[in-house]
């Protein structure tokens, strides 16, 4: 079987914007942490599927730190990119920021890392194209992800 051609990060870069409505919020009128986690998972899944060309399942979510809340009427912006690829799995980084569209203020909310596994037609893990590593920063990102991968697999 011929090896899969490397794919540049830009081909799978994914953006989502969500307007925080009352149904997304707790009694303090700030967005539920679980709602942000769901949006992170969705944004990362789209990114993983764009990169791999396969349906993907979530295998692991790293610790999440919620730095500052987002309130009803404000906006949650998400950006997902592939940081590293392995054989059938990919590490996706999602940056989440809050935005007040009235004042123009933007603030960091969460930075998340999620591992997805690509699945074939029989729902078995299937190889993913490698990420094209174009810069020293890309190569350092892949190397750092290799270390995080060892720590995740040790928890199985
Ligand atoms: C994730 C899953 C497919 C792994 O299946 P498995 O039988 O362990 O398959 P393998 O051992 O061949 O592993 C497949 C890949 O998953 C990776 N993986 C498995 N467990 C992992 C973990 N805890 N953290 C990170 N990667 C993991 C493996 O490293 C491997 O990747 P690689 O090929 O790049 O090395 C399986 O555990 C599963 O289906 N889990 C449920 C997924 C789910 O329901 N998600 C929520 C809804 S989408």
GROMACS .gro file of N, CA and C in nm, residues 6-143:
model
  414
    6UNK      N    1   0.156   1.364   0.272
    6UNK     CA    2   0.139   1.460   0.382
    6UNK      C    3   0.044   1.573   0.344
    7UNK      N    4  -0.032   1.622   0.442
    7UNK     CA    5  -0.128   1.730   0.417
    7UNK      C    6  -0.092   1.851   0.501
    8UNK      N    7  -0.096   1.970   0.440
    8UNK     CA    8  -0.066   2.091   0.518
    8UNK      C    9  -0.176   2.122   0.620
    9UNK      N   10  -0.136   2.187   0.727
    9UNK     CA   11  -0.229   2.221   0.836
    9UNK      C   12  -0.346   2.307   0.784
   10UNK      N   13  -0.315   2.394   0.689
   10UNK     CA   14  -0.417   2.490   0.645
   10UNK      C   15  -0.539   2.421   0.584
   11UNK      N   16  -0.522   2.301   0.528
   11UNK     CA   17  -0.636   2.236   0.461
   11UNK      C   18  -0.743   2.191   0.560
   12UNK      N   19  -0.707   2.179   0.688
   12UNK     CA   20  -0.807   2.132   0.785
   12UNK      C   21  -0.838   2.236   0.894
   13UNK      N   22  -0.774   2.353   0.887
   13UNK     CA   23  -0.797   2.459   0.986
   13UNK      C   24  -0.947   2.489   0.993
   14UNK      N   25  -1.001   2.491   1.116
   14UNK     CA   26  -1.147   2.501   1.132
   14UNK      C   27  -1.182   2.612   1.230
   15UNK      N   28  -1.278   2.694   1.189
   15UNK     CA   29  -1.327   2.802   1.277
   15UNK      C   30  -1.476   2.782   1.304
   16UNK      N   31  -1.518   2.811   1.426
   16UNK     CA   32  -1.661   2.811   1.460
   16UNK      C   33  -1.689   2.934   1.545
   17UNK      N   34  -1.808   2.989   1.530
   17UNK     CA   35  -1.851   3.101   1.614
   17UNK      C   36  -1.988   3.066   1.671
   18UNK      N   37  -2.003   3.081   1.802
   18UNK     CA   38  -2.130   3.049   1.867
   18UNK      C   39  -2.177   3.170   1.948
   19UNK      N   40  -2.303   3.205   1.931
   19UNK     CA   41  -2.365   3.315   2.008
   19UNK      C   42  -2.423   3.254   2.135
   20UNK      N   43  -2.383   3.303   2.251
   20UNK     CA   44  -2.428   3.243   2.377
   20UNK      C   45  -2.571   3.290   2.408
   21UNK      N   46  -2.662   3.193   2.409
   21UNK     CA   47  -2.805   3.217   2.434
   21UNK      C   48  -2.841   3.163   2.573
   22UNK      N   49  -2.958   3.199   2.624
   22UNK     CA   50  -2.994   3.153   2.760
   22UNK      C   51  -2.987   3.001   2.776
   23UNK      N   52  -3.021   2.924   2.672
   23UNK     CA   53  -3.018   2.777   2.688
   23UNK      C   54  -2.876   2.721   2.701
   24UNK      N   55  -2.774   2.803   2.674
   24UNK     CA   56  -2.634   2.759   2.689
   24UNK      C   57  -2.579   2.791   2.827
   25UNK      N   58  -2.659   2.860   2.912
   25UNK     CA   59  -2.601   2.922   3.032
   25UNK      C   60  -2.653   2.861   3.161
   26UNK      N   61  -2.575   2.880   3.266
   26UNK     CA   62  -2.616   2.839   3.401
   26UNK      C   63  -2.696   2.953   3.467
   27UNK      N   64  -2.732   2.935   3.596
   27UNK     CA   65  -2.817   3.037   3.658
   27UNK      C   66  -2.743   3.168   3.681
   28UNK      N   67  -2.611   3.166   3.666
   28UNK     CA   68  -2.534   3.290   3.675
   28UNK      C   69  -2.519   3.359   3.541
   29UNK      N   70  -2.591   3.307   3.438
   29UNK     CA   71  -2.589   3.365   3.303
   29UNK      C   72  -2.454   3.358   3.235
   30UNK      N   73  -2.367   3.263   3.278
   30UNK     CA   74  -2.244   3.238   3.203
   30UNK      C   75  -2.254   3.099   3.141
   31UNK      N   76  -2.184   3.082   3.030
   31UNK     CA   77  -2.199   2.958   2.953
   31UNK      C   78  -2.152   2.837   3.033
   32UNK      N   79  -2.226   2.726   3.025
   32UNK     CA   80  -2.188   2.601   3.091
   32UNK      C   81  -2.051   2.554   3.040
   33UNK      N   82  -1.967   2.504   3.132
   33UNK     CA   83  -1.839   2.444   3.089
   33UNK      C   84  -1.863   2.328   2.994
   34UNK      N   85  -1.967   2.248   3.021
   34UNK     CA   86  -1.996   2.133   2.936
   34UNK      C   87  -2.037   2.174   2.796
   35UNK      N   88  -2.100   2.292   2.783
   35UNK     CA   89  -2.137   2.341   2.651
   35UNK      C   90  -2.011   2.378   2.572
   36UNK      N   91  -1.917   2.443   2.641
   36UNK     CA   92  -1.790   2.477   2.572
   36UNK      C   93  -1.719   2.348   2.532
   37UNK      N   94  -1.722   2.247   2.620
   37UNK     CA   95  -1.657   2.119   2.587
   37UNK      C   96  -1.721   2.057   2.463
   38UNK      N   97  -1.853   2.065   2.452
   38UNK     CA   98  -1.921   2.009   2.334
   38UNK      C   99  -1.878   2.084   2.207
   39UNK      N  100  -1.869   2.218   2.216
   39UNK     CA  101  -1.827   2.294   2.097
   39UNK      C  102  -1.681   2.262   2.062
   40UNK      N  103  -1.596   2.245   2.165
   40UNK     CA  104  -1.456   2.208   2.141
   40UNK      C  105  -1.450   2.075   2.066
   41UNK      N  106  -1.529   1.977   2.113
   41UNK     CA  107  -1.529   1.845   2.052
   41UNK      C  108  -1.575   1.852   1.906
   42UNK      N  109  -1.681   1.931   1.881
   42UNK     CA  110  -1.733   1.944   1.744
   42UNK      C  111  -1.632   2.010   1.651
   43UNK      N  112  -1.574   2.119   1.697
   43UNK     CA  113  -1.479   2.194   1.613
   43UNK      C  114  -1.358   2.106   1.581
   44UNK      N  115  -1.309   2.034   1.684
   44UNK     CA  116  -1.193   1.946   1.665
   44UNK      C  117  -1.229   1.828   1.574
   45UNK      N  118  -1.352   1.777   1.586
   45UNK     CA  119  -1.393   1.663   1.502
   45UNK      C  120  -1.396   1.704   1.355
   46UNK      N  121  -1.448   1.824   1.328
   46UNK     CA  122  -1.453   1.871   1.188
   46UNK      C  123  -1.310   1.880   1.134
   47UNK      N  124  -1.220   1.937   1.216
   47UNK     CA  125  -1.079   1.952   1.176
   47UNK      C  126  -1.016   1.814   1.147
   48UNK      N  127  -1.039   1.718   1.238
   48UNK     CA  128  -0.979   1.584   1.223
   48UNK      C  129  -1.033   1.516   1.098
   49UNK      N  130  -1.162   1.533   1.071
   49UNK     CA  131  -1.221   1.468   0.954
   49UNK      C  132  -1.174   1.535   0.825
   50UNK      N  133  -1.156   1.668   0.829
   50UNK     CA  134  -1.102   1.736   0.711
   50UNK      C  135  -0.961   1.686   0.682
   51UNK      N  136  -0.881   1.667   0.788
   51UNK     CA  137  -0.743   1.623   0.766
   51UNK      C  138  -0.738   1.479   0.715
   52UNK      N  139  -0.815   1.391   0.782
   52UNK     CA  140  -0.800   1.247   0.754
   52UNK      C  141  -0.885   1.199   0.637
   53UNK      N  142  -0.995   1.270   0.611
   53UNK     CA  143  -1.087   1.222   0.508
   53UNK      C  144  -1.168   1.101   0.555
   54UNK      N  145  -1.181   1.086   0.687
   54UNK     CA  146  -1.258   0.974   0.743
   54UNK      C  147  -1.343   1.025   0.859
   55UNK      N  148  -1.452   0.953   0.893
   55UNK     CA  149  -1.518   0.981   1.020
   55UNK      C  150  -1.419   0.955   1.134
   56UNK      N  151  -1.424   1.037   1.238
   56UNK     CA  152  -1.328   1.025   1.349
   56UNK      C  153  -1.401   1.017   1.482
   57UNK      N  154  -1.342   0.946   1.578
   57UNK     CA  155  -1.399   0.941   1.713
   57UNK      C  156  -1.301   1.005   1.812
   58UNK      N  157  -1.356   1.061   1.918
   58UNK     CA  158  -1.274   1.122   2.023
   58UNK      C  159  -1.214   1.010   2.107
   59UNK      N  160  -1.080   1.010   2.122
   59UNK     CA  161  -1.015   0.908   2.204
   59UNK      C  162  -0.973   0.964   2.339
   60UNK      N  163  -0.934   1.093   2.343
   60UNK     CA  164  -0.879   1.148   2.468
   60UNK      C  165  -0.894   1.300   2.464
   61UNK      N  166  -0.932   1.357   2.578
   61UNK     CA  167  -0.936   1.503   2.593
   61UNK      C  168  -0.844   1.540   2.708
   62UNK      N  169  -0.748   1.628   2.682
   62UNK     CA  170  -0.657   1.671   2.789
   62UNK      C  171  -0.732   1.757   2.891
   63UNK      N  172  -0.666   1.783   3.004
   63UNK     CA  173  -0.724   1.870   3.106
   63UNK      C  174  -0.766   2.004   3.044
   64UNK      N  175  -0.876   2.058   3.092
   64UNK     CA  176  -0.923   2.189   3.043
   64UNK      C  177  -0.919   2.288   3.158
   65UNK      N  178  -0.866   2.406   3.131
   65UNK     CA  179  -0.865   2.514   3.231
   65UNK      C  180  -0.952   2.627   3.176
   66UNK      N  181  -1.058   2.659   3.249
   66UNK     CA  182  -1.148   2.767   3.206
   66UNK      C  183  -1.096   2.897   3.268
   67UNK      N  184  -1.040   2.984   3.183
   67UNK     CA  185  -0.969   3.102   3.236
   67UNK      C  186  -1.062   3.216   3.271
   68UNK      N  187  -1.165   3.237   3.190
   68UNK     CA  188  -1.256   3.351   3.214
   68UNK      C  189  -1.391   3.319   3.150
   69UNK      N  190  -1.501   3.351   3.217
   69UNK     CA  191  -1.632   3.311   3.163
   69UNK      C  192  -1.675   3.393   3.041
   70UNK      N  193  -1.775   3.340   2.973
   70UNK     CA  194  -1.842   3.412   2.864
   70UNK      C  195  -1.990   3.418   2.902
   71UNK      N  196  -2.049   3.535   2.888
   71UNK     CA  197  -2.186   3.558   2.936
   71UNK      C  198  -2.287   3.550   2.822
   72UNK      N  199  -2.413   3.531   2.860
   72UNK     CA  200  -2.523   3.537   2.762
   72UNK      C  201  -2.514   3.669   2.686
   73UNK      N  202  -2.527   3.660   2.554
   73UNK     CA  203  -2.519   3.780   2.470
   73UNK      C  204  -2.380   3.803   2.415
   74UNK      N  205  -2.281   3.730   2.471
   74UNK     CA  206  -2.146   3.738   2.415
   74UNK      C  207  -2.123   3.620   2.320
   75UNK      N  208  -2.005   3.611   2.265
   75UNK     CA  209  -1.978   3.516   2.158
   75UNK      C  210  -1.860   3.428   2.198
   76UNK      N  211  -1.867   3.299   2.160
   76UNK     CA  212  -1.755   3.206   2.179
   76UNK      C  213  -1.696   3.177   2.041
   77UNK      N  214  -1.567   3.203   2.028
   77UNK     CA  215  -1.498   3.176   1.900
   77UNK      C  216  -1.405   3.058   1.921
   78UNK      N  217  -1.407   2.962   1.828
   78UNK     CA  218  -1.319   2.844   1.838
   78UNK      C  219  -1.237   2.831   1.711
   79UNK      N  220  -1.112   2.791   1.727
   79UNK     CA  221  -1.023   2.764   1.613
   79UNK      C  222  -0.953   2.633   1.638
   80UNK      N  223  -0.963   2.538   1.545
   80UNK     CA  224  -0.900   2.406   1.563
   80UNK      C  225  -0.796   2.383   1.455
   81UNK      N  226  -0.682   2.324   1.497
   81UNK     CA  227  -0.580   2.288   1.398
   81UNK      C  228  -0.512   2.159   1.439
   82UNK      N  229  -0.464   2.086   1.338
   82UNK     CA  230  -0.389   1.964   1.366
   82UNK      C  231  -0.251   2.003   1.413
   83UNK      N  232  -0.209   1.947   1.528
   83UNK     CA  233  -0.075   1.975   1.582
   83UNK      C  234   0.020   1.862   1.547
   84UNK      N  235  -0.033   1.739   1.547
   84UNK     CA  236   0.053   1.624   1.523
   84UNK      C  237  -0.032   1.508   1.472
   85UNK      N  238   0.032   1.422   1.393
   85UNK     CA  239  -0.035   1.301   1.348
   85UNK      C  240   0.050   1.181   1.388
   86UNK      N  241  -0.020   1.069   1.414
   86UNK     CA  242   0.049   0.944   1.445
   86UNK      C  243   0.005   0.843   1.338
   87UNK      N  244  -0.020   0.717   1.372
   87UNK     CA  245  -0.057   0.624   1.265
   87UNK      C  246  -0.206   0.639   1.227
   88UNK      N  247  -0.293   0.621   1.326
   88UNK     CA  248  -0.436   0.635   1.297
   88UNK      C  249  -0.499   0.750   1.378
   89UNK      N  250  -0.416   0.817   1.458
   89UNK     CA  251  -0.469   0.921   1.546
   89UNK      C  252  -0.404   1.056   1.518
   90UNK      N  253  -0.471   1.160   1.564
   90UNK     CA  254  -0.424   1.297   1.543
   90UNK      C  255  -0.447   1.376   1.670
   91UNK      N  256  -0.353   1.466   1.703
   91UNK     CA  257  -0.376   1.560   1.813
   91UNK      C  258  -0.423   1.692   1.753
   92UNK      N  259  -0.539   1.736   1.801
   92UNK     CA  260  -0.599   1.861   1.753
   92UNK      C  261  -0.597   1.962   1.868
   93UNK      N  262  -0.551   2.083   1.838
   93UNK     CA  263  -0.551   2.191   1.939
   93UNK      C  264  -0.667   2.285   1.908
   94UNK      N  265  -0.742   2.319   2.012
   94UNK     CA  266  -0.855   2.412   1.994
   94UNK      C  267  -0.834   2.532   2.086
   95UNK      N  268  -0.829   2.650   2.026
   95UNK     CA  269  -0.822   2.776   2.102
   95UNK      C  270  -0.962   2.834   2.111
   96UNK      N  271  -1.004   2.864   2.233
   96UNK     CA  272  -1.138   2.919   2.254
   96UNK      C  273  -1.123   3.059   2.312
   97UNK      N  274  -1.189   3.155   2.250
   97UNK     CA  275  -1.185   3.292   2.302
   97UNK      C  276  -1.327   3.344   2.317
   98UNK      N  277  -1.345   3.434   2.414
   98UNK     CA  278  -1.471   3.503   2.429
   98UNK      C  279  -1.464   3.635   2.353
   99UNK      N  280  -1.579   3.682   2.308
   99UNK     CA  281  -1.583   3.810   2.236
   99UNK      C  282  -1.709   3.886   2.278
  100UNK      N  283  -1.691   4.012   2.309
  100UNK     CA  284  -1.807   4.099   2.330
  100UNK      C  285  -1.820   4.183   2.203
  101UNK      N  286  -1.925   4.154   2.128
  101UNK     CA  287  -1.937   4.219   1.996
  101UNK      C  288  -1.975   4.366   2.009
  102UNK      N  289  -2.023   4.406   2.128
  102UNK     CA  290  -2.060   4.547   2.146
  102UNK      C  291  -1.936   4.630   2.177
  103UNK      N  292  -1.852   4.578   2.272
  103UNK     CA  293  -1.733   4.657   2.311
  103UNK      C  294  -1.612   4.623   2.224
  104UNK      N  295  -1.615   4.508   2.157
  104UNK     CA  296  -1.500   4.464   2.076
  104UNK      C  297  -1.395   4.389   2.156
  105UNK      N  298  -1.421   4.372   2.288
  105UNK     CA  299  -1.321   4.302   2.372
  105UNK      C  300  -1.315   4.154   2.335
  106UNK      N  301  -1.192   4.100   2.336
  106UNK     CA  302  -1.170   3.958   2.308
  106UNK      C  303  -1.078   3.904   2.417
  107UNK      N  304  -1.108   3.783   2.471
  107UNK     CA  305  -1.024   3.730   2.579
  107UNK      C  306  -1.011   3.578   2.567
  108UNK      N  307  -0.895   3.525   2.610
  108UNK     CA  308  -0.877   3.380   2.606
  108UNK      C  309  -0.967   3.312   2.709
  109UNK      N  310  -1.028   3.201   2.669
  109UNK     CA  311  -1.120   3.130   2.758
  109UNK      C  312  -1.066   2.990   2.790
  110UNK      N  313  -1.036   2.912   2.687
  110UNK     CA  314  -0.987   2.775   2.707
  110UNK      C  315  -0.889   2.743   2.596
  111UNK      N  316  -0.786   2.661   2.630
  111UNK     CA  317  -0.702   2.600   2.526
  111UNK      C  318  -0.712   2.449   2.549
  112UNK      N  319  -0.756   2.378   2.446
  112UNK     CA  320  -0.783   2.235   2.462
  112UNK      C  321  -0.704   2.153   2.361
  113UNK      N  322  -0.669   2.031   2.402
  113UNK     CA  323  -0.607   1.936   2.309
  113UNK      C  324  -0.689   1.809   2.310
  114UNK      N  325  -0.725   1.762   2.192
  114UNK     CA  326  -0.812   1.645   2.181
  114UNK      C  327  -0.749   1.548   2.081
  115UNK      N  328  -0.752   1.419   2.115
  115UNK     CA  329  -0.701   1.316   2.023
  115UNK      C  330  -0.819   1.249   1.955
  116UNK      N  331  -0.812   1.244   1.822
  116UNK     CA  332  -0.914   1.174   1.743
  116UNK      C  333  -0.852   1.057   1.669
  117UNK      N  334  -0.932   0.952   1.651
  117UNK     CA  335  -0.890   0.835   1.574
  117UNK      C  336  -0.979   0.825   1.450
  118UNK      N  337  -0.917   0.808   1.334
  118UNK     CA  338  -0.991   0.794   1.207
  118UNK      C  339  -1.040   0.651   1.193
  119UNK      N  340  -1.164   0.637   1.144
  119UNK     CA  341  -1.227   0.505   1.134
  119UNK      C  342  -1.259   0.472   0.989
  120UNK      N  343  -1.240   0.344   0.953
  120UNK     CA  344  -1.278   0.303   0.817
  120UNK      C  345  -1.424   0.259   0.813
  121UNK      N  346  -1.466   0.201   0.700
  121UNK     CA  347  -1.609   0.166   0.681
  121UNK      C  348  -1.654   0.061   0.782
  122UNK      N  349  -1.559  -0.024   0.829
  122UNK     CA  350  -1.600  -0.125   0.929
  122UNK      C  351  -1.574  -0.078   1.073
  123UNK      N  352  -1.559   0.053   1.088
  123UNK     CA  353  -1.539   0.117   1.219
  123UNK      C  354  -1.414   0.064   1.290
  124UNK      N  355  -1.309   0.044   1.208
  124UNK     CA  356  -1.178   0.007   1.263
  124UNK      C  357  -1.083   0.126   1.241
  125UNK      N  358  -0.986   0.147   1.335
  125UNK     CA  359  -0.891   0.257   1.313
  125UNK      C  360  -0.817   0.241   1.180
  126UNK      N  361  -0.802   0.352   1.109
  126UNK     CA  362  -0.740   0.349   0.975
  126UNK      C  363  -0.633   0.459   0.966
  127UNK      N  364  -0.526   0.436   0.889
  127UNK     CA  365  -0.416   0.533   0.884
  127UNK      C  366  -0.460   0.672   0.836
  128UNK      N  367  -0.395   0.773   0.893
  128UNK     CA  368  -0.423   0.912   0.855
  128UNK      C  369  -0.303   0.967   0.778
  129UNK      N  370  -0.325   1.065   0.689
  129UNK     CA  371  -0.211   1.128   0.622
  129UNK      C  372  -0.125   1.199   0.726
  130UNK      N  373   0.008   1.193   0.712
  130UNK     CA  374   0.091   1.270   0.806
  130UNK      C  375   0.067   1.420   0.787
  131UNK      N  376   0.090   1.495   0.895
  131UNK     CA  377   0.086   1.641   0.884
  131UNK      C  378   0.215   1.685   0.814
  132UNK      N  379   0.201   1.775   0.718
  132UNK     CA  380   0.320   1.830   0.651
  132UNK      C  381   0.391   1.924   0.749
  133UNK      N  382   0.515   1.888   0.786
  133UNK     CA  383   0.590   1.967   0.884
  133UNK      C  384   0.683   2.060   0.806
  134UNK      N  385   0.644   2.188   0.799
  134UNK     CA  386   0.715   2.281   0.709
  134UNK      C  387   0.817   2.367   0.780
  135UNK      N  388   0.800   2.388   0.910
  135UNK     CA  389   0.888   2.481   0.982
  135UNK      C  390   0.946   2.412   1.105
  136UNK      N  391   1.045   2.477   1.167
  136UNK     CA  392   1.101   2.423   1.292
  136UNK      C  393   0.992   2.418   1.399
  137UNK      N  394   0.904   2.518   1.399
  137UNK     CA  395   0.796   2.520   1.498
  137UNK      C  396   0.703   2.401   1.477
  138UNK      N  397   0.676   2.366   1.351
  138UNK     CA  398   0.591   2.248   1.322
  138UNK      C  399   0.657   2.122   1.376
  139UNK      N  400   0.787   2.109   1.352
  139UNK     CA  401   0.859   1.988   1.396
  139UNK      C  402   0.865   1.981   1.549
  140UNK      N  403   0.884   2.098   1.612
  140UNK     CA  404   0.885   2.101   1.759
  140UNK      C  405   0.747   2.064   1.813
  141UNK      N  406   0.641   2.109   1.743
  141UNK     CA  407   0.504   2.077   1.784
  141UNK      C  408   0.477   1.928   1.778
  142UNK      N  409   0.526   1.864   1.672
  142UNK     CA  410   0.506   1.718   1.658
  142UNK      C  411   0.584   1.645   1.769
  143UNK      N  412   0.707   1.692   1.798
  143UNK     CA  413   0.789   1.626   1.901
  143UNK      C  414   0.724   1.640   2.039
   0.00000   0.00000   0.00000
